[in-house]
PDB file of C-alpha atoms and ligand atoms in Angstrom:
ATOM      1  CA  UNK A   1    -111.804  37.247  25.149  1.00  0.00           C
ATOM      2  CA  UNK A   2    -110.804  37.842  21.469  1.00  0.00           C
ATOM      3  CA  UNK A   3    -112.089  35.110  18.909  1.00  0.00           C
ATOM      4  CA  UNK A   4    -108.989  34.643  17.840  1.00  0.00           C
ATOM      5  CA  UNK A   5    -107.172  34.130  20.813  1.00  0.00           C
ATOM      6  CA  UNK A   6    -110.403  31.908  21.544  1.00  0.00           C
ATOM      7  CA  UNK A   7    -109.385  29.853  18.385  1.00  0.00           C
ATOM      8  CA  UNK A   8    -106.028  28.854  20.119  1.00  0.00           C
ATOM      9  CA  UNK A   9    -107.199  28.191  23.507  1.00  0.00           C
ATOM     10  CA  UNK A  10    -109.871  25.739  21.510  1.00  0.00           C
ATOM     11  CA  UNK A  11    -106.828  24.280  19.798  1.00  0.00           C
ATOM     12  CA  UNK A  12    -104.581  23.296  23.009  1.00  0.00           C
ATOM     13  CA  UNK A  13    -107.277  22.242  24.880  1.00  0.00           C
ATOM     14  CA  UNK A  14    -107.802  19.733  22.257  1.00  0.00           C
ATOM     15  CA  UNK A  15    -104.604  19.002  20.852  1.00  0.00           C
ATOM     16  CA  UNK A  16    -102.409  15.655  20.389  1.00  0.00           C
ATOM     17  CA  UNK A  17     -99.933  16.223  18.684  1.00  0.00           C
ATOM     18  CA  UNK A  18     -97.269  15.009  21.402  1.00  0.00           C
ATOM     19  CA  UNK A  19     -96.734  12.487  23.933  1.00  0.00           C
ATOM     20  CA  UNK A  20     -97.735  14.952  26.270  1.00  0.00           C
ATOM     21  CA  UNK A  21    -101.092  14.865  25.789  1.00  0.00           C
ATOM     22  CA  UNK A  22    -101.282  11.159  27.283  1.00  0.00           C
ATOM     23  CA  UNK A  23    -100.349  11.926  30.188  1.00  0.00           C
ATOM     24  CA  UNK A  24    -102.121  15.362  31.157  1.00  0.00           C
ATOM     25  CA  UNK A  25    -104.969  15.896  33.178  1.00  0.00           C
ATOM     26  CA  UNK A  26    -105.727  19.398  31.176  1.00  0.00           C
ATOM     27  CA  UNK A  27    -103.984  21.019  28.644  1.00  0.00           C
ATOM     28  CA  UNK A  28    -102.803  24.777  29.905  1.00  0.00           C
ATOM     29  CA  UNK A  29    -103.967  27.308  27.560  1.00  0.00           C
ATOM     30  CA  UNK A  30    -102.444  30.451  28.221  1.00  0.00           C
ATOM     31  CA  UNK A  31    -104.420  32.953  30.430  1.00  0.00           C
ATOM     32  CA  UNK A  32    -105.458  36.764  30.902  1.00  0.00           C
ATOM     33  CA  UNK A  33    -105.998  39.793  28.992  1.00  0.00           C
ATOM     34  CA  UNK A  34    -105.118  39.968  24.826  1.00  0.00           C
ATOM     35  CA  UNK A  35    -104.479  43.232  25.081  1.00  0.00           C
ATOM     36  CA  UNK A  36    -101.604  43.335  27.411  1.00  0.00           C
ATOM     37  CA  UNK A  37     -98.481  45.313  26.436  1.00  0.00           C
ATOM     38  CA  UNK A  38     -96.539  42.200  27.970  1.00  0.00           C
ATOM     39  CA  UNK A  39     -96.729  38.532  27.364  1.00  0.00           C
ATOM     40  CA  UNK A  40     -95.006  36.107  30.078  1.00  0.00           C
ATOM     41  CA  UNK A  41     -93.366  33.054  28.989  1.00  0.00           C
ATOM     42  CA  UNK A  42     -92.741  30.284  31.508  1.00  0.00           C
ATOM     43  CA  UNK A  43     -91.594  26.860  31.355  1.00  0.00           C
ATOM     44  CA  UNK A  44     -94.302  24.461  31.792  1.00  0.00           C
ATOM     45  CA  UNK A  45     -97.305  23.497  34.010  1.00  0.00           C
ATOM     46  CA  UNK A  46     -96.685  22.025  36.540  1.00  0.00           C
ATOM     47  CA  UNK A  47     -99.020  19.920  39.320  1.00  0.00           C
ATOM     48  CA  UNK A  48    -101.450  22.508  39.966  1.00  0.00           C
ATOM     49  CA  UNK A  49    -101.708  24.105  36.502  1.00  0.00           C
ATOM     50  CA  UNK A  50    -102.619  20.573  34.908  1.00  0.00           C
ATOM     51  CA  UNK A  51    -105.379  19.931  37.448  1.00  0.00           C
ATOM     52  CA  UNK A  52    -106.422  23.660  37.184  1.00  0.00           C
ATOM     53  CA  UNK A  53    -106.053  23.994  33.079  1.00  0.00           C
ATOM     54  CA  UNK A  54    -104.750  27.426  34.048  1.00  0.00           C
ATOM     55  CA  UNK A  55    -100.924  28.829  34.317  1.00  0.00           C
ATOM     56  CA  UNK A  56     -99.125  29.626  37.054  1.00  0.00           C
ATOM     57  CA  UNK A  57    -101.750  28.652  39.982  1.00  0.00           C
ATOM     58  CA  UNK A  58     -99.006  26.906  42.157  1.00  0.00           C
ATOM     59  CA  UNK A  59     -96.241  28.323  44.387  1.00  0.00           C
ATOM     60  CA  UNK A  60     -94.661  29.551  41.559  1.00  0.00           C
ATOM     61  CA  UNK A  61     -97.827  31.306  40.122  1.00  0.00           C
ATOM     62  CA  UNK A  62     -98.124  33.205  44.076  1.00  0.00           C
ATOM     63  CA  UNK A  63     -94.642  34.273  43.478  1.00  0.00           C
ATOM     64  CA  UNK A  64     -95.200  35.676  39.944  1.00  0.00           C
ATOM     65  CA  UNK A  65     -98.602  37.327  41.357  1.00  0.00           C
ATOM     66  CA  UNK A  66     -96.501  39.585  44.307  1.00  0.00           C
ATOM     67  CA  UNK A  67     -94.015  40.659  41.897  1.00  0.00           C
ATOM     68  CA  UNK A  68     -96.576  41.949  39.894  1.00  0.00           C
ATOM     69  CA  UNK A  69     -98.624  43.302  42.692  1.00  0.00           C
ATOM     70  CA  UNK A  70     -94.883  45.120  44.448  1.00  0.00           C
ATOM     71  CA  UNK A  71     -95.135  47.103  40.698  1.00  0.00           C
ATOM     72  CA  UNK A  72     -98.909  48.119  41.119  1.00  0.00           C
ATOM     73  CA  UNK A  73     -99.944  45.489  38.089  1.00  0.00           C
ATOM     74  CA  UNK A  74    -102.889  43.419  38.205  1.00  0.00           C
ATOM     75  CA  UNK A  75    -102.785  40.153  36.963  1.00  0.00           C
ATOM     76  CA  UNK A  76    -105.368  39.940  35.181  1.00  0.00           C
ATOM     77  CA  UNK A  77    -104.290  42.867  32.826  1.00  0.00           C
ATOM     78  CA  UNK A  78    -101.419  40.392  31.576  1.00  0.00           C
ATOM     79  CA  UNK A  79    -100.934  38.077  29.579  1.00  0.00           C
ATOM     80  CA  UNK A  80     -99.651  34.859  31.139  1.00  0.00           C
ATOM     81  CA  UNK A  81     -98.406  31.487  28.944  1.00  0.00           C
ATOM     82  CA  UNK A  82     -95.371  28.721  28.541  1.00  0.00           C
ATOM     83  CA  UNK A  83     -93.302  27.539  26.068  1.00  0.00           C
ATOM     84  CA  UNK A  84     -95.795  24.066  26.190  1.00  0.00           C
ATOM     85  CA  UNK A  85     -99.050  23.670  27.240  1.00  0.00           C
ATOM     86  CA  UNK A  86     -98.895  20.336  29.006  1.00  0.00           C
ATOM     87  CA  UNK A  87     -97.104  18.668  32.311  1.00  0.00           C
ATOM     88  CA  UNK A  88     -94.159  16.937  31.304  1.00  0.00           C
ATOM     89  CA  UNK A  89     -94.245  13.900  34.130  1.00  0.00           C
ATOM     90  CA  UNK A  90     -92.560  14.553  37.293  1.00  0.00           C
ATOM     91  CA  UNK A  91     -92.198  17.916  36.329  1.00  0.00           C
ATOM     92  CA  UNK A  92     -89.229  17.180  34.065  1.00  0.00           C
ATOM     93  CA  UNK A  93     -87.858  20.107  31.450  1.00  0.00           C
ATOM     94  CA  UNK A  94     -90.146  19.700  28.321  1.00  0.00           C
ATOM     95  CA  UNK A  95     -88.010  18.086  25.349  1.00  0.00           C
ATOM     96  CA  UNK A  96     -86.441  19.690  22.165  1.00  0.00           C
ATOM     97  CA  UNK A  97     -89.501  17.820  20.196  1.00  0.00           C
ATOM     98  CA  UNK A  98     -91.932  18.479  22.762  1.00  0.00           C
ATOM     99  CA  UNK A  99     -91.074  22.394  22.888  1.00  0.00           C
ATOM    100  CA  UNK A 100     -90.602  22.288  18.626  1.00  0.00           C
ATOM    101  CA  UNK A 101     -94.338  20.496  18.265  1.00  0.00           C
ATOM    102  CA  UNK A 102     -95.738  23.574  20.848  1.00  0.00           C
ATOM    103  CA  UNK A 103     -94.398  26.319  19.396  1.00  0.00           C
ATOM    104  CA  UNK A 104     -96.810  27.083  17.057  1.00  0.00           C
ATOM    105  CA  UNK A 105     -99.370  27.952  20.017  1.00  0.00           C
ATOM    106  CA  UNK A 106     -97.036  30.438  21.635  1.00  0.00           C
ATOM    107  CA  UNK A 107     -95.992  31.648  18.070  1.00  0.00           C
ATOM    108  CA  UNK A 108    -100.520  32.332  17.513  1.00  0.00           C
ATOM    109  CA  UNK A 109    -100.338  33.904  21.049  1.00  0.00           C
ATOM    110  CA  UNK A 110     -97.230  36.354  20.548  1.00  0.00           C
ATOM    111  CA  UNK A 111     -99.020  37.342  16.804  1.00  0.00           C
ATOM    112  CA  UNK A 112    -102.902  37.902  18.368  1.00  0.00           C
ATOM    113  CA  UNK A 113    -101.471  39.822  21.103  1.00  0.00           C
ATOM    114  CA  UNK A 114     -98.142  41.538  19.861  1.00  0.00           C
ATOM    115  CA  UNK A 115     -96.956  42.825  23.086  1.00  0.00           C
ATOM    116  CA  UNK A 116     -94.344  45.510  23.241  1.00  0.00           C
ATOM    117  CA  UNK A 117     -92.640  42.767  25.361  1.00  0.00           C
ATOM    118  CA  UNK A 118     -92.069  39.592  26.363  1.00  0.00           C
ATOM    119  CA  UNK A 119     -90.692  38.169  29.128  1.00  0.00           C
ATOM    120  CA  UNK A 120     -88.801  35.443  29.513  1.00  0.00           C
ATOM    121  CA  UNK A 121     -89.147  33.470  32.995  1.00  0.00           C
ATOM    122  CA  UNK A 122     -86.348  31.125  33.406  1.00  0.00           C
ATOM    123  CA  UNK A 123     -83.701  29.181  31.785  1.00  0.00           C
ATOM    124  CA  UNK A 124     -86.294  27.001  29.293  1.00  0.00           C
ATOM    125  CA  UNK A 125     -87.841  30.089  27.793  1.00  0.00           C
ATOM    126  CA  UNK A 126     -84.461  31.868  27.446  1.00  0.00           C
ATOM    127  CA  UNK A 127     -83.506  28.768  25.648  1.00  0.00           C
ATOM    128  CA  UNK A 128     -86.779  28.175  23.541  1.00  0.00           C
ATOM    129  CA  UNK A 129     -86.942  31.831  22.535  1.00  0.00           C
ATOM    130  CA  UNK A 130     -83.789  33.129  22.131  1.00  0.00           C
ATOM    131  CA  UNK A 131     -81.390  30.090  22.262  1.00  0.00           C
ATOM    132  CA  UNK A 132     -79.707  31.226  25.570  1.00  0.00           C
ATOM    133  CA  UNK A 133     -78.198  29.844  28.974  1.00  0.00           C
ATOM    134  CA  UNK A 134     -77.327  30.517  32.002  1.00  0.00           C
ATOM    135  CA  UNK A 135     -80.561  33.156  33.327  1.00  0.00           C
ATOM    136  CA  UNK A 136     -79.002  34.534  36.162  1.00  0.00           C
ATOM    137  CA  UNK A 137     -75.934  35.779  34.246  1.00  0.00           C
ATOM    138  CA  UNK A 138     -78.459  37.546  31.079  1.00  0.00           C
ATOM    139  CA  UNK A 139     -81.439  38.698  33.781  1.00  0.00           C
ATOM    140  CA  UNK A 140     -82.396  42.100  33.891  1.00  0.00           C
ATOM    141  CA  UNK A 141     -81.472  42.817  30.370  1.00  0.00           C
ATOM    142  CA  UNK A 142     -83.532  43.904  27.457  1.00  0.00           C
ATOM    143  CA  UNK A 143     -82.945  42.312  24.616  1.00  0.00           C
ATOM    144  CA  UNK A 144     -84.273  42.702  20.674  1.00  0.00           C
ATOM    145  CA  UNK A 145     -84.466  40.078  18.020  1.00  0.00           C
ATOM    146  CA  UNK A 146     -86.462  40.288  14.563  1.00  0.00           C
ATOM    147  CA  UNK A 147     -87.585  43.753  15.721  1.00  0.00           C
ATOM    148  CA  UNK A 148     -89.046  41.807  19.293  1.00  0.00           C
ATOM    149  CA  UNK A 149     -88.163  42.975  22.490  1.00  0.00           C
ATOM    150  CA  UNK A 150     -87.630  40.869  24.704  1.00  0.00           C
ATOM    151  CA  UNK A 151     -86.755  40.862  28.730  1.00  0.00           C
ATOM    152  CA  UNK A 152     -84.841  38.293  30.399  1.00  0.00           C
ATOM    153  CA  UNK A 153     -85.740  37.469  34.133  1.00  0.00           C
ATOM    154  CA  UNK A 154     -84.977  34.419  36.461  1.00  0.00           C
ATOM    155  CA  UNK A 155     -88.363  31.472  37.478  1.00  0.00           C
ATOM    156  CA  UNK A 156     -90.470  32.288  39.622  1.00  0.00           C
ATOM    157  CA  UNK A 157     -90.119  28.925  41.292  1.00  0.00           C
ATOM    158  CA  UNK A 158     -86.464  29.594  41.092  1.00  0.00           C
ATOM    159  CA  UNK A 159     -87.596  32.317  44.233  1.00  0.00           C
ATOM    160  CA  UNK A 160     -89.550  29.971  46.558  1.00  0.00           C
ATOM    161  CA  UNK A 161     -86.327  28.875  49.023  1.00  0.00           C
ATOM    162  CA  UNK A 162     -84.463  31.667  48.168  1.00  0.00           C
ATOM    163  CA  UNK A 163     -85.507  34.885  49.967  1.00  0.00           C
ATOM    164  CA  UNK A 164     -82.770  36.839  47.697  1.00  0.00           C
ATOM    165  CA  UNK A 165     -84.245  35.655  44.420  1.00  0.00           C
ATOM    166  CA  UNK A 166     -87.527  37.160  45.161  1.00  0.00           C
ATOM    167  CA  UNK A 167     -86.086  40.601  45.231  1.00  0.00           C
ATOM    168  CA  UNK A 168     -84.338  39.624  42.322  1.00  0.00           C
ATOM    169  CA  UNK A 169     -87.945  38.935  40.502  1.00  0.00           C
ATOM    170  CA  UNK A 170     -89.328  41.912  42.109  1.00  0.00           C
ATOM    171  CA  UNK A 171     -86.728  44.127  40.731  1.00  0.00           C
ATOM    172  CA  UNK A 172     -86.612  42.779  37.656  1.00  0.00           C
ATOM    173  CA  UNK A 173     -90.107  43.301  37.208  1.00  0.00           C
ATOM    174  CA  UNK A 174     -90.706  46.542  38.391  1.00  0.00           C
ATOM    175  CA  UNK A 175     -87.995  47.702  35.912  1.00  0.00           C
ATOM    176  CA  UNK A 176     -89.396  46.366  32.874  1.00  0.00           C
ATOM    177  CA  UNK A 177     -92.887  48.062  33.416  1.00  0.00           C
ATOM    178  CA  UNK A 178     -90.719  51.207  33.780  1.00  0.00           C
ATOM    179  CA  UNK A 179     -89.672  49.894  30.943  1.00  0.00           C
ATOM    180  CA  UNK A 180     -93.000  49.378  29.045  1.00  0.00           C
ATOM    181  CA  UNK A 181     -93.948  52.816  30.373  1.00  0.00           C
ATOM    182  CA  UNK A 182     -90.923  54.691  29.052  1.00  0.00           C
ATOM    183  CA  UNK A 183     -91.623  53.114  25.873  1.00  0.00           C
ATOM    184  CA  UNK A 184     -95.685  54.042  25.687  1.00  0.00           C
ATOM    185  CA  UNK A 185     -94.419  57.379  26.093  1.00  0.00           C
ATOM    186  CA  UNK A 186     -92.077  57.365  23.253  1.00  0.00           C
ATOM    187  CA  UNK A 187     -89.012  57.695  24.823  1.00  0.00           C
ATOM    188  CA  UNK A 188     -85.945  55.809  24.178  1.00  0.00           C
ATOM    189  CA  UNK A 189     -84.851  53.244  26.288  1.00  0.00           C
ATOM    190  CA  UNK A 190     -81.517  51.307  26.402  1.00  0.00           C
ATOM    191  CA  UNK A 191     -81.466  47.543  25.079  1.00  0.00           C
ATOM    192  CA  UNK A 192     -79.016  45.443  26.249  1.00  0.00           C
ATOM    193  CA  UNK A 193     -78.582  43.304  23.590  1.00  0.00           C
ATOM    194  CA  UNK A 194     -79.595  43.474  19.124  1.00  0.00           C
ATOM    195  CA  UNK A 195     -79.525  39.797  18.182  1.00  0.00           C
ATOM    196  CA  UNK A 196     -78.263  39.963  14.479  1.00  0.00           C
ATOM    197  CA  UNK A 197     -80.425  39.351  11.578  1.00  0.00           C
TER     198      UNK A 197
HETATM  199  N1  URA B   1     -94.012  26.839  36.164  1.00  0.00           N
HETATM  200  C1  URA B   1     -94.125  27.218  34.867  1.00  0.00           C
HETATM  201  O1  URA B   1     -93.120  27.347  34.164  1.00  0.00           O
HETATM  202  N2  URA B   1     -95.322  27.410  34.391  1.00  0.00           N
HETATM  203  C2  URA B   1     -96.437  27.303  35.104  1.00  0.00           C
HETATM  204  O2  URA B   1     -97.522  27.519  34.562  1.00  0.00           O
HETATM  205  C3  URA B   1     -96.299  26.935  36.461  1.00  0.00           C
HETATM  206  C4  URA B   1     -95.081  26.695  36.970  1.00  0.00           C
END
């Protein structure tokens, strides 16, 4: 792995700078390859992922890992985070503070990396990174802000009792590495949305 993205990993795994960091059994450092045209941004880890140290290694994570495999992607050639790096107890959404004191760590990630995209798994992420609600209405969009594009699909976890949903992600998915591929190739394609600067 890069040194630099080395540097961060170094820094979550040791950091405690929240209340967080109490109650974890590892920090989550996001995983996979720095080179990736496309950086996913989930929530949180959850039971797994803290007794692992790695994201998305639960239910969820098996979820995430067939919607990649449906669009011929391996995992391992993304780049897979959240918006923080600890379990919040009993799984609960990660607090304003909590996701304000973490940000700098996704924020070192996005800049080592600078993927063409980034995609945004779920309601907290939409929230955290683009100050948006309500996932299911905004999903399957690309979006751009501060020259960032960014594409909006629902949790993975959102998927695991809901047969429909996992088409949903699947979908989603394959269209944004259409997407990425479209754009590698210099063509133009359509954004949904231009947040104003
Ligand atoms: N859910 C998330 O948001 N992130 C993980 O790493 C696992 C489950």
């Amino acid at each position: 792995m890069d040194g630099k993205i080395e540097t961060v990993r170094a820094k979550v795994i040791e950091c405690t700078e929240c209340e967080l960091s109490k109650t974890r059994t590892n920090s989550v450092p996001g995983k996979g390859n720095f080179k990736s045209d496309v950086v996913f941004v989930g929530e949180a880890p959850g039971r797994n992922e803290d007794l692992h140290g790695e994201p998305f290694v639960g239910i969820a994570g098996k979820k995430l890992s067939e919607a990649l495999e449906e669009a011929n992607v391996r995992r391992e050639d993304v780049y897979i985070t959240n918006i923080v790096k600890c379990r919040p107890p009993k799984n609960r959404v990660p607090k304003t503070s909590e996701r304000d004191t973490c940000k700098q760590y996704l924020k070192q990630e996005i800049s080592i990396i600078k993927p063409k995209i980034i995609c945004i798994l779920g309601n907290t992420a939409f929230n955290s990174l683009l100050g948006g609600s309500e996932i299911t209405k905004h999903r399957g969009r690309m979006v751009r802000k501060e020259g960032q594009l960014y594409f909006i699909t629902i949790h993975p976890a959102a998927t695991i009792y809901n047969q429909e949903l996992i088409k949903v992600l699947r979908s989603d998915i394959a269209k944004m590495f259409h997407l990425i591929t479209e754009i590698k190739e210099g063509r133009d394609v359509q954004i949904d949305f231009d947040y104003p600067s």
